Amino acid sequence: MCRILKARNGMPYNLVNHPMSKEKYHPIPARDPVSGGELFISELANEDSGITIRGRFEVPRYARLDSEQQRFLETFLRCRGMLNSVERELKLSYPTVRARLDTLLEALDLTPTKEEIGKKDKSAEKKRKVLDQLEKGEITAEEAKVKLGVLK
């Protein structure tokens, strides 16, 4: 929401764009600080046109991220999605970076691309086939371990 204030001369000015202002907009809170419930945006305004729009507007999904998740997302984007660069930038291990990325995807209600899901599905299908062969006695336990990559 763009808040319009009146200067001493009665002219409106924007807190963010006013050259003499030291104040900035507050970040949108992710949750109601009292009840913990979801919030919505009820008013949008533009100082230049003087228009105000009232209604029930959804808080953008990216605004619902906590500060750590926002920082991670910004770092991820600056590193152009290269997890090894994110590792170096944040001084974290690869598994930690991967876990934070998974948590971020979950917070944004996003699922990995079909390629990655497809790989997991194929891997799970391969494991099921090997376990079925083992159960039927078609292969030994040692052969199953080799096929599953447990032994090389």
GROMACS .gro file of N, CA and C in nm:
model
  456
    1MET      N    1   0.085  -0.117   0.000
    1MET     CA    2   0.000   0.000   0.000
    1MET      C    3   0.089   0.123   0.000
    2CYS      N    4   0.061   0.216  -0.084
    2CYS     CA    5   0.133   0.342  -0.090
    2CYS      C    6   0.062   0.439   0.003
    3ARG      N    7   0.129   0.482   0.106
    3ARG     CA    8   0.067   0.572   0.204
    3ARG      C    9   0.092   0.716   0.163
    4ILE      N   10  -0.012   0.794   0.161
    4ILE     CA   11  -0.001   0.934   0.122
    4ILE      C   12  -0.008   1.020   0.248
    5LEU      N   13   0.092   1.102   0.266
    5LEU     CA   14   0.094   1.195   0.378
    5LEU      C   15   0.093   1.337   0.323
    6LYS      N   16   0.049   1.431   0.401
    6LYS     CA   17   0.046   1.572   0.359
    6LYS      C   18   0.165   1.644   0.421
    7ALA      N   19   0.234   1.717   0.339
    7ALA     CA   20   0.344   1.799   0.388
    7ALA      C   21   0.285   1.925   0.452
    8ARG      N   22   0.367   2.008   0.511
    8ARG     CA   23   0.320   2.129   0.577
    8ARG      C   24   0.244   2.221   0.482
    9ASN      N   25   0.280   2.216   0.355
    9ASN     CA   26   0.212   2.302   0.259
    9ASN      C   27   0.083   2.238   0.207
   10GLY      N   28   0.046   2.120   0.261
   10GLY     CA   29  -0.078   2.054   0.222
   10GLY      C   30  -0.065   1.965   0.100
   11MET      N   31   0.052   1.964   0.035
   11MET     CA   32   0.072   1.881  -0.082
   11MET      C   33   0.110   1.739  -0.038
   12PRO      N   34   0.056   1.638  -0.107
   12PRO     CA   35   0.090   1.501  -0.069
   12PRO      C   36   0.233   1.467  -0.111
   13TYR      N   37   0.295   1.377  -0.035
   13TYR     CA   38   0.425   1.326  -0.077
   13TYR      C   39   0.435   1.179  -0.035
   14ASN      N   40   0.520   1.109  -0.107
   14ASN     CA   41   0.540   0.966  -0.086
   14ASN      C   42   0.661   0.949   0.005
   15LEU      N   43   0.648   0.869   0.110
   15LEU     CA   44   0.758   0.849   0.204
   15LEU      C   45   0.884   0.795   0.137
   16VAL      N   46   0.867   0.702   0.043
   16VAL     CA   47   0.982   0.638  -0.018
   16VAL      C   48   1.052   0.731  -0.117
   17ASN      N   49   0.975   0.803  -0.198
   17ASN     CA   50   1.034   0.881  -0.305
   17ASN      C   51   1.066   1.025  -0.266
   18HIS      N   52   1.016   1.070  -0.154
   18HIS     CA   53   1.040   1.208  -0.114
   18HIS      C   54   1.189   1.226  -0.083
   19PRO      N   55   1.255   1.326  -0.144
   19PRO     CA   56   1.400   1.340  -0.127
   19PRO      C   57   1.443   1.370   0.017
   20MET      N   58   1.357   1.429   0.097
   20MET     CA   59   1.395   1.463   0.234
   20MET      C   60   1.358   1.354   0.334
   21SER      N   61   1.287   1.252   0.288
   21SER     CA   62   1.239   1.150   0.380
   21SER      C   63   1.348   1.049   0.412
   22LYS      N   64   1.359   1.012   0.538
   22LYS     CA   65   1.451   0.907   0.580
   22LYS      C   66   1.376   0.778   0.608
   23GLU      N   67   1.244   0.784   0.601
   23GLU     CA   68   1.161   0.667   0.627
   23GLU      C   69   1.146   0.583   0.501
   24LYS      N   70   1.124   0.453   0.521
   24LYS     CA   71   1.102   0.362   0.410
   24LYS      C   72   0.978   0.280   0.439
   25TYR      N   73   0.930   0.213   0.336
   25TYR     CA   74   0.816   0.124   0.357
   25TYR      C   75   0.857   0.009   0.446
   26HIS      N   76   0.763  -0.038   0.522
   26HIS     CA   77   0.784  -0.158   0.603
   26HIS      C   78   0.759  -0.279   0.514
   27PRO      N   79   0.830  -0.390   0.539
   27PRO     CA   80   0.799  -0.511   0.463
   27PRO      C   81   0.659  -0.560   0.500
   28ILE      N   82   0.595  -0.628   0.407
   28ILE     CA   83   0.462  -0.683   0.433
   28ILE      C   84   0.477  -0.799   0.533
   29PRO      N   85   0.407  -0.795   0.646
   29PRO     CA   86   0.415  -0.908   0.740
   29PRO      C   87   0.356  -1.033   0.677
   30ALA      N   88   0.415  -1.148   0.706
   30ALA     CA   89   0.368  -1.274   0.649
   30ALA      C   90   0.241  -1.322   0.719
   31ARG      N   91   0.226  -1.293   0.847
   31ARG     CA   92   0.112  -1.341   0.925
   31ARG      C   93   0.062  -1.232   1.019
   32ASP      N   94  -0.063  -1.246   1.062
   32ASP     CA   95  -0.121  -1.157   1.162
   32ASP      C   96  -0.040  -1.176   1.291
   33PRO      N   97   0.021  -1.070   1.344
   33PRO     CA   98   0.104  -1.086   1.464
   33PRO      C   99   0.024  -1.124   1.589
   34VAL      N  100  -0.106  -1.103   1.589
   34VAL     CA  101  -0.188  -1.136   1.706
   34VAL      C  102  -0.238  -1.280   1.698
   35SER      N  103  -0.305  -1.314   1.588
   35SER     CA  104  -0.366  -1.447   1.578
   35SER      C  105  -0.282  -1.548   1.502
   36GLY      N  106  -0.185  -1.500   1.423
   36GLY     CA  107  -0.106  -1.591   1.341
   36GLY      C  108  -0.176  -1.627   1.210
   37GLY      N  109  -0.295  -1.572   1.188
   37GLY     CA  110  -0.372  -1.602   1.068
   37GLY      C  111  -0.318  -1.531   0.944
   38GLU      N  112  -0.374  -1.567   0.830
   38GLU     CA  113  -0.332  -1.506   0.704
   38GLU      C  114  -0.381  -1.363   0.695
   39LEU      N  115  -0.305  -1.280   0.628
   39LEU     CA  116  -0.340  -1.141   0.606
   39LEU      C  117  -0.379  -1.121   0.460
   40PHE      N  118  -0.446  -1.011   0.431
   40PHE     CA  119  -0.473  -0.972   0.294
   40PHE      C  120  -0.448  -0.822   0.283
   41ILE      N  121  -0.429  -0.776   0.162
   41ILE     CA  122  -0.408  -0.633   0.137
   41ILE      C  123  -0.544  -0.573   0.107
   42SER      N  124  -0.577  -0.465   0.176
   42SER     CA  125  -0.711  -0.408   0.160
   42SER      C  126  -0.712  -0.277   0.082
   43GLU      N  127  -0.597  -0.216   0.061
   43GLU     CA  128  -0.598  -0.087  -0.009
   43GLU      C  129  -0.467  -0.067  -0.084
   44LEU      N  130  -0.480  -0.019  -0.206
   44LEU     CA  131  -0.365   0.019  -0.288
   44LEU      C  132  -0.387   0.163  -0.331
   45ALA      N  133  -0.282   0.241  -0.336
   45ALA     CA  134  -0.299   0.381  -0.374
   45ALA      C  135  -0.180   0.425  -0.457
   46ASN      N  136  -0.204   0.526  -0.540
   46ASN     CA  137  -0.099   0.586  -0.621
   46ASN      C  138  -0.103   0.736  -0.599
   47GLU      N  139   0.008   0.790  -0.555
   47GLU     CA  140   0.016   0.932  -0.524
   47GLU      C  141   0.002   1.019  -0.648
   48ASP      N  142   0.061   0.977  -0.758
   48ASP     CA  143   0.061   1.061  -0.879
   48ASP      C  144  -0.080   1.083  -0.932
   49SER      N  145  -0.160   0.976  -0.938
   49SER     CA  146  -0.295   0.991  -0.993
   49SER      C  147  -0.398   1.020  -0.886
   50GLY      N  148  -0.363   0.995  -0.760
   50GLY     CA  149  -0.457   1.016  -0.651
   50GLY      C  150  -0.560   0.905  -0.638
   51ILE      N  151  -0.541   0.797  -0.712
   51ILE     CA  152  -0.638   0.688  -0.709
   51ILE      C  153  -0.612   0.597  -0.589
   52THR      N  154  -0.720   0.547  -0.531
   52THR     CA  155  -0.713   0.448  -0.424
   52THR      C  156  -0.805   0.334  -0.464
   53ILE      N  157  -0.754   0.213  -0.453
   53ILE     CA  158  -0.832   0.093  -0.487
   53ILE      C  159  -0.847   0.013  -0.358
   54ARG      N  160  -0.972  -0.015  -0.322
   54ARG     CA  161  -0.999  -0.093  -0.201
   54ARG      C  162  -1.059  -0.226  -0.240
   55GLY      N  163  -1.024  -0.329  -0.165
   55GLY     CA  164  -1.075  -0.463  -0.190
   55GLY      C  165  -0.999  -0.564  -0.106
   56ARG      N  166  -1.009  -0.689  -0.143
   56ARG     CA  167  -0.935  -0.796  -0.075
   56ARG      C  168  -0.835  -0.853  -0.175
   57PHE      N  169  -0.708  -0.814  -0.157
   57PHE     CA  170  -0.603  -0.856  -0.249
   57PHE      C  171  -0.510  -0.954  -0.178
   58GLU      N  172  -0.469  -1.054  -0.250
   58GLU     CA  173  -0.381  -1.157  -0.196
   58GLU      C  174  -0.241  -1.100  -0.175
   59VAL      N  175  -0.179  -1.138  -0.064
   59VAL     CA  176  -0.039  -1.103  -0.041
   59VAL      C  177   0.043  -1.192  -0.135
   60PRO      N  178   0.133  -1.135  -0.214
   60PRO     CA  179   0.213  -1.217  -0.306
   60PRO      C  180   0.288  -1.328  -0.232
   61ARG      N  181   0.296  -1.443  -0.296
   61ARG     CA  182   0.358  -1.559  -0.230
   61ARG      C  183   0.500  -1.529  -0.185
   62TYR      N  184   0.574  -1.449  -0.260
   62TYR     CA  185   0.712  -1.420  -0.222
   62TYR      C  186   0.719  -1.329  -0.100
   63ALA      N  187   0.616  -1.251  -0.076
   63ALA     CA  188   0.611  -1.166   0.043
   63ALA      C  189   0.582  -1.247   0.168
   64ARG      N  190   0.534  -1.370   0.151
   64ARG     CA  191   0.504  -1.455   0.266
   64ARG      C  192   0.625  -1.531   0.318
   65LEU      N  193   0.738  -1.519   0.249
   65LEU     CA  194   0.860  -1.587   0.293
   65LEU      C  195   0.918  -1.515   0.414
   66ASP      N  196   0.979  -1.592   0.505
   66ASP     CA  197   1.046  -1.526   0.616
   66ASP      C  198   1.176  -1.463   0.565
   67SER      N  199   1.241  -1.384   0.648
   67SER     CA  200   1.358  -1.307   0.602
   67SER      C  201   1.472  -1.398   0.557
   68GLU      N  202   1.491  -1.511   0.624
   68GLU     CA  203   1.597  -1.605   0.585
   68GLU      C  204   1.568  -1.667   0.448
   69GLN      N  205   1.442  -1.702   0.424
   69GLN     CA  206   1.404  -1.758   0.295
   69GLN      C  207   1.419  -1.653   0.184
   70GLN      N  208   1.384  -1.527   0.213
   70GLN     CA  209   1.400  -1.420   0.114
   70GLN      C  210   1.548  -1.400   0.081
   71ARG      N  211   1.632  -1.403   0.183
   71ARG     CA  212   1.776  -1.387   0.163
   71ARG      C  213   1.830  -1.501   0.078
   72PHE      N  214   1.785  -1.625   0.107
   72PHE     CA  215   1.829  -1.740   0.030
   72PHE      C  216   1.786  -1.726  -0.116
   73LEU      N  217   1.660  -1.687  -0.139
   73LEU     CA  218   1.609  -1.671  -0.275
   73LEU      C  219   1.690  -1.566  -0.351
   74GLU      N  220   1.719  -1.454  -0.288
   74GLU     CA  221   1.798  -1.349  -0.352
   74GLU      C  222   1.938  -1.401  -0.387
   75THR      N  223   1.999  -1.474  -0.296
   75THR     CA  224   2.132  -1.531  -0.322
   75THR      C  225   2.124  -1.631  -0.436
   76PHE      N  226   2.023  -1.717  -0.434
   76PHE     CA  227   2.003  -1.817  -0.539
   76PHE      C  228   1.990  -1.749  -0.675
   77LEU      N  229   1.913  -1.641  -0.682
   77LEU     CA  230   1.895  -1.569  -0.809
   77LEU      C  231   2.024  -1.500  -0.853
   78ARG      N  232   2.093  -1.436  -0.757
   78ARG     CA  233   2.220  -1.371  -0.792
   78ARG      C  234   2.322  -1.472  -0.844
   79CYS      N  235   2.317  -1.594  -0.791
   79CYS     CA  236   2.408  -1.700  -0.834
   79CYS      C  237   2.355  -1.775  -0.956
   80ARG      N  238   2.246  -1.723  -1.012
   80ARG     CA  239   2.184  -1.779  -1.133
   80ARG      C  240   2.151  -1.927  -1.119
   81GLY      N  241   2.112  -1.967  -0.999
   81GLY     CA  242   2.067  -2.103  -0.976
   81GLY      C  243   2.178  -2.205  -0.962
   82MET      N  244   2.301  -2.162  -0.959
   82MET     CA  245   2.414  -2.254  -0.946
   82MET      C  246   2.435  -2.285  -0.797
   83LEU      N  247   2.398  -2.407  -0.757
   83LEU     CA  248   2.403  -2.441  -0.616
   83LEU      C  249   2.545  -2.434  -0.559
   84ASN      N  250   2.646  -2.467  -0.639
   84ASN     CA  251   2.783  -2.458  -0.587
   84ASN      C  252   2.821  -2.313  -0.558
   85SER      N  253   2.768  -2.218  -0.636
   85SER     CA  254   2.793  -2.077  -0.608
   85SER      C  255   2.719  -2.033  -0.482
   86VAL      N  256   2.598  -2.083  -0.463
   86VAL     CA  257   2.520  -2.053  -0.342
   86VAL      C  258   2.596  -2.107  -0.220
   87GLU      N  259   2.652  -2.227  -0.234
   87GLU     CA  260   2.733  -2.286  -0.126
   87GLU      C  261   2.844  -2.191  -0.083
   88ARG      N  262   2.920  -2.143  -0.182
   88ARG     CA  263   3.033  -2.054  -0.151
   88ARG      C  264   2.984  -1.922  -0.092
   89GLU      N  265   2.879  -1.867  -0.151
   89GLU     CA  266   2.827  -1.736  -0.106
   89GLU      C  267   2.779  -1.742   0.039
   90LEU      N  268   2.706  -1.847   0.074
   90LEU     CA  269   2.648  -1.858   0.209
   90LEU      C  270   2.736  -1.936   0.306
   91LYS      N  271   2.846  -1.992   0.252
   91LYS     CA  272   2.939  -2.073   0.334
   91LYS      C  273   2.864  -2.190   0.400
   92LEU      N  274   2.788  -2.262   0.316
   92LEU     CA  275   2.711  -2.378   0.362
   92LEU      C  276   2.750  -2.500   0.280
   93SER      N  277   2.721  -2.617   0.333
   93SER     CA  278   2.747  -2.741   0.259
   93SER      C  279   2.641  -2.761   0.151
   94TYR      N  280   2.674  -2.841   0.052
   94TYR     CA  281   2.579  -2.869  -0.056
   94TYR      C  282   2.448  -2.927  -0.002
   95PRO      N  283   2.453  -3.028   0.089
   95PRO     CA  284   2.325  -3.082   0.141
   95PRO      C  285   2.240  -2.976   0.212
   96THR      N  286   2.303  -2.882   0.281
   96THR     CA  287   2.229  -2.776   0.349
   96THR      C  288   2.165  -2.682   0.248
   97VAL      N  289   2.240  -2.647   0.144
   97VAL     CA  290   2.185  -2.560   0.039
   97VAL      C  291   2.069  -2.629  -0.029
   98ARG      N  292   2.085  -2.757  -0.059
   98ARG     CA  293   1.978  -2.834  -0.125
   98ARG      C  294   1.854  -2.841  -0.035
   99ALA      N  295   1.874  -2.863   0.094
   99ALA     CA  296   1.762  -2.869   0.189
   99ALA      C  297   1.691  -2.734   0.197
  100ARG      N  298   1.767  -2.625   0.197
  100ARG     CA  299   1.704  -2.491   0.202
  100ARG      C  300   1.627  -2.463   0.074
  101LEU      N  301   1.679  -2.509  -0.038
  101LEU     CA  302   1.607  -2.491  -0.165
  101LEU      C  303   1.477  -2.571  -0.163
  102ASP      N  304   1.482  -2.694  -0.112
  102ASP     CA  305   1.360  -2.775  -0.101
  102ASP      C  306   1.258  -2.708  -0.008
  103THR      N  307   1.305  -2.652   0.102
  103THR     CA  308   1.218  -2.583   0.197
  103THR      C  309   1.156  -2.459   0.131
  104LEU      N  310   1.236  -2.388   0.052
  104LEU     CA  311   1.187  -2.271  -0.019
  104LEU      C  312   1.080  -2.310  -0.121
  105LEU      N  313   1.104  -2.416  -0.196
  105LEU     CA  314   1.005  -2.464  -0.292
  105LEU      C  315   0.875  -2.500  -0.221
  106GLU      N  316   0.886  -2.565  -0.108
  106GLU     CA  317   0.767  -2.604  -0.031
  106GLU      C  318   0.693  -2.481   0.020
  107ALA      N  319   0.767  -2.381   0.070
  107ALA     CA  320   0.705  -2.258   0.121
  107ALA      C  321   0.631  -2.183   0.010
  108LEU      N  322   0.682  -2.194  -0.113
  108LEU     CA  323   0.619  -2.127  -0.227
  108LEU      C  324   0.515  -2.215  -0.295
  109ASP      N  325   0.494  -2.334  -0.239
  109ASP     CA  326   0.399  -2.430  -0.294
  109ASP      C  327   0.433  -2.464  -0.439
  110LEU      N  328   0.563  -2.486  -0.463
  110LEU     CA  329   0.612  -2.523  -0.596
  110LEU      C  330   0.666  -2.666  -0.591
  111THR      N  331   0.653  -2.736  -0.702
  111THR     CA  332   0.710  -2.871  -0.711
  111THR      C  333   0.826  -2.868  -0.809
  112PRO      N  334   0.923  -2.957  -0.791
  112PRO     CA  335   1.036  -2.962  -0.885
  112PRO      C  336   0.985  -2.991  -1.026
  113THR      N  337   1.066  -2.958  -1.125
  113THR     CA  338   1.026  -2.979  -1.263
  113THR      C  339   1.004  -3.127  -1.292
  114LYS      N  340   0.934  -3.155  -1.397
  114LYS     CA  341   0.900  -3.293  -1.434
  114LYS      C  342   1.023  -3.377  -1.457
  115GLU      N  343   1.131  -3.317  -1.507
  115GLU     CA  344   1.254  -3.393  -1.531
  115GLU      C  345   1.303  -3.457  -1.402
  116GLU      N  346   1.308  -3.379  -1.295
  116GLU     CA  347   1.357  -3.432  -1.168
  116GLU      C  348   1.260  -3.534  -1.112
  117ILE      N  349   1.131  -3.507  -1.121
  117ILE     CA  350   1.032  -3.603  -1.073
  117ILE      C  351   1.043  -3.731  -1.153
  118GLY      N  352   1.062  -3.718  -1.284
  118GLY     CA  353   1.076  -3.834  -1.371
  118GLY      C  354   1.194  -3.921  -1.332
  119LYS      N  355   1.307  -3.858  -1.299
  119LYS     CA  356   1.425  -3.933  -1.257
  119LYS      C  357   1.396  -4.011  -1.129
  120LYS      N  358   1.328  -3.946  -1.034
  120LYS     CA  359   1.295  -4.014  -0.908
  120LYS      C  360   1.201  -4.131  -0.933
  121ASP      N  361   1.102  -4.110  -1.021
  121ASP     CA  362   1.007  -4.217  -1.052
  121ASP      C  363   1.077  -4.335  -1.117
  122LYS      N  364   1.169  -4.308  -1.211
  122LYS     CA  365   1.242  -4.416  -1.278
  122LYS      C  366   1.329  -4.491  -1.179
  123SER      N  367   1.392  -4.418  -1.090
  123SER     CA  368   1.477  -4.480  -0.989
  123SER      C  369   1.394  -4.569  -0.897
  124ALA      N  370   1.280  -4.521  -0.854
  124ALA     CA  371   1.192  -4.599  -0.767
  124ALA      C  372   1.140  -4.723  -0.840
  125GLU      N  373   1.107  -4.708  -0.969
  125GLU     CA  374   1.059  -4.821  -1.048
  125GLU      C  375   1.169  -4.926  -1.062
  126LYS      N  376   1.293  -4.882  -1.085
  126LYS     CA  377   1.406  -4.974  -1.096
  126LYS      C  378   1.424  -5.051  -0.965
  127LYS      N  379   1.416  -4.982  -0.854
  127LYS     CA  380   1.432  -5.047  -0.723
  127LYS      C  381   1.322  -5.150  -0.700
  128ARG      N  382   1.198  -5.116  -0.738
  128ARG     CA  383   1.086  -5.210  -0.721
  128ARG      C  384   1.109  -5.337  -0.803
  129LYS      N  385   1.158  -5.319  -0.927
  129LYS     CA  386   1.183  -5.436  -1.013
  129LYS      C  387   1.288  -5.526  -0.952
  130VAL      N  388   1.397  -5.465  -0.902
  130VAL     CA  389   1.504  -5.544  -0.841
  130VAL      C  390   1.451  -5.617  -0.718
  131LEU      N  391   1.373  -5.549  -0.635
  131LEU     CA  392   1.318  -5.614  -0.514
  131LEU      C  393   1.219  -5.724  -0.550
  132ASP      N  394   1.142  -5.704  -0.657
  132ASP     CA  395   1.051  -5.810  -0.704
  132ASP      C  396   1.130  -5.931  -0.750
  133GLN      N  397   1.239  -5.908  -0.825
  133GLN     CA  398   1.323  -6.019  -0.871
  133GLN      C  399   1.381  -6.094  -0.752
  134LEU      N  400   1.424  -6.020  -0.652
  134LEU     CA  401   1.481  -6.081  -0.532
  134LEU      C  402   1.376  -6.163  -0.460
  135GLU      N  403   1.256  -6.108  -0.446
  135GLU     CA  404   1.147  -6.178  -0.377
  135GLU      C  405   1.108  -6.306  -0.449
  136LYS      N  406   1.110  -6.304  -0.582
  136LYS     CA  407   1.073  -6.422  -0.661
  136LYS      C  408   1.187  -6.523  -0.668
  137GLY      N  409   1.303  -6.487  -0.617
  137GLY     CA  410   1.416  -6.578  -0.620
  137GLY      C  411   1.490  -6.577  -0.753
  138GLU      N  412   1.463  -6.482  -0.837
  138GLU     CA  413   1.527  -6.474  -0.968
  138GLU      C  414   1.672  -6.425  -0.957
  139ILE      N  415   1.702  -6.349  -0.851
  139ILE     CA  416   1.838  -6.303  -0.828
  139ILE      C  417   1.872  -6.322  -0.681
  140THR      N  418   2.004  -6.322  -0.651
  140THR     CA  419   2.048  -6.336  -0.512
  140THR      C  420   2.052  -6.199  -0.446
  141ALA      N  421   2.068  -6.201  -0.315
  141ALA     CA  422   2.079  -6.075  -0.240
  141ALA      C  423   2.201  -5.996  -0.285
  142GLU      N  424   2.312  -6.065  -0.313
  142GLU     CA  425   2.432  -5.997  -0.360
  142GLU      C  426   2.408  -5.931  -0.496
  143GLU      N  427   2.337  -6.000  -0.586
  143GLU     CA  428   2.306  -5.943  -0.717
  143GLU      C  429   2.214  -5.821  -0.702
  144ALA      N  430   2.120  -5.831  -0.609
  144ALA     CA  431   2.030  -5.718  -0.583
  144ALA      C  432   2.109  -5.597  -0.534
  145LYS      N  433   2.205  -5.621  -0.444
  145LYS     CA  434   2.286  -5.510  -0.392
  145LYS      C  435   2.363  -5.442  -0.505
  146VAL      N  436   2.419  -5.523  -0.595
  146VAL     CA  437   2.492  -5.467  -0.706
  146VAL      C  438   2.400  -5.385  -0.797
  147LYS      N  439   2.282  -5.440  -0.828
  147LYS     CA  440   2.188  -5.370  -0.915
  147LYS      C  441   2.138  -5.240  -0.852
  148LEU      N  442   2.125  -5.240  -0.720
  148LEU     CA  443   2.077  -5.120  -0.651
  148LEU      C  444   2.191  -5.020  -0.624
  149GLY      N  445   2.315  -5.061  -0.655
  149GLY     CA  446   2.427  -4.970  -0.638
  149GLY      C  447   2.484  -4.970  -0.498
  150VAL      N  448   2.442  -5.068  -0.416
  150VAL     CA  449   2.493  -5.075  -0.280
  150VAL      C  450   2.638  -5.125  -0.284
  151LEU      N  451   2.663  -5.225  -0.369
  151LEU     CA  452   2.799  -5.278  -0.390
  151LEU      C  453   2.841  -5.248  -0.533
  152LYS      N  454   2.965  -5.221  -0.551
  152LYS     CA  455   3.013  -5.193  -0.688
  152LYS      C  456   3.109  -5.301  -0.732
   0.00000   0.00000   0.00000
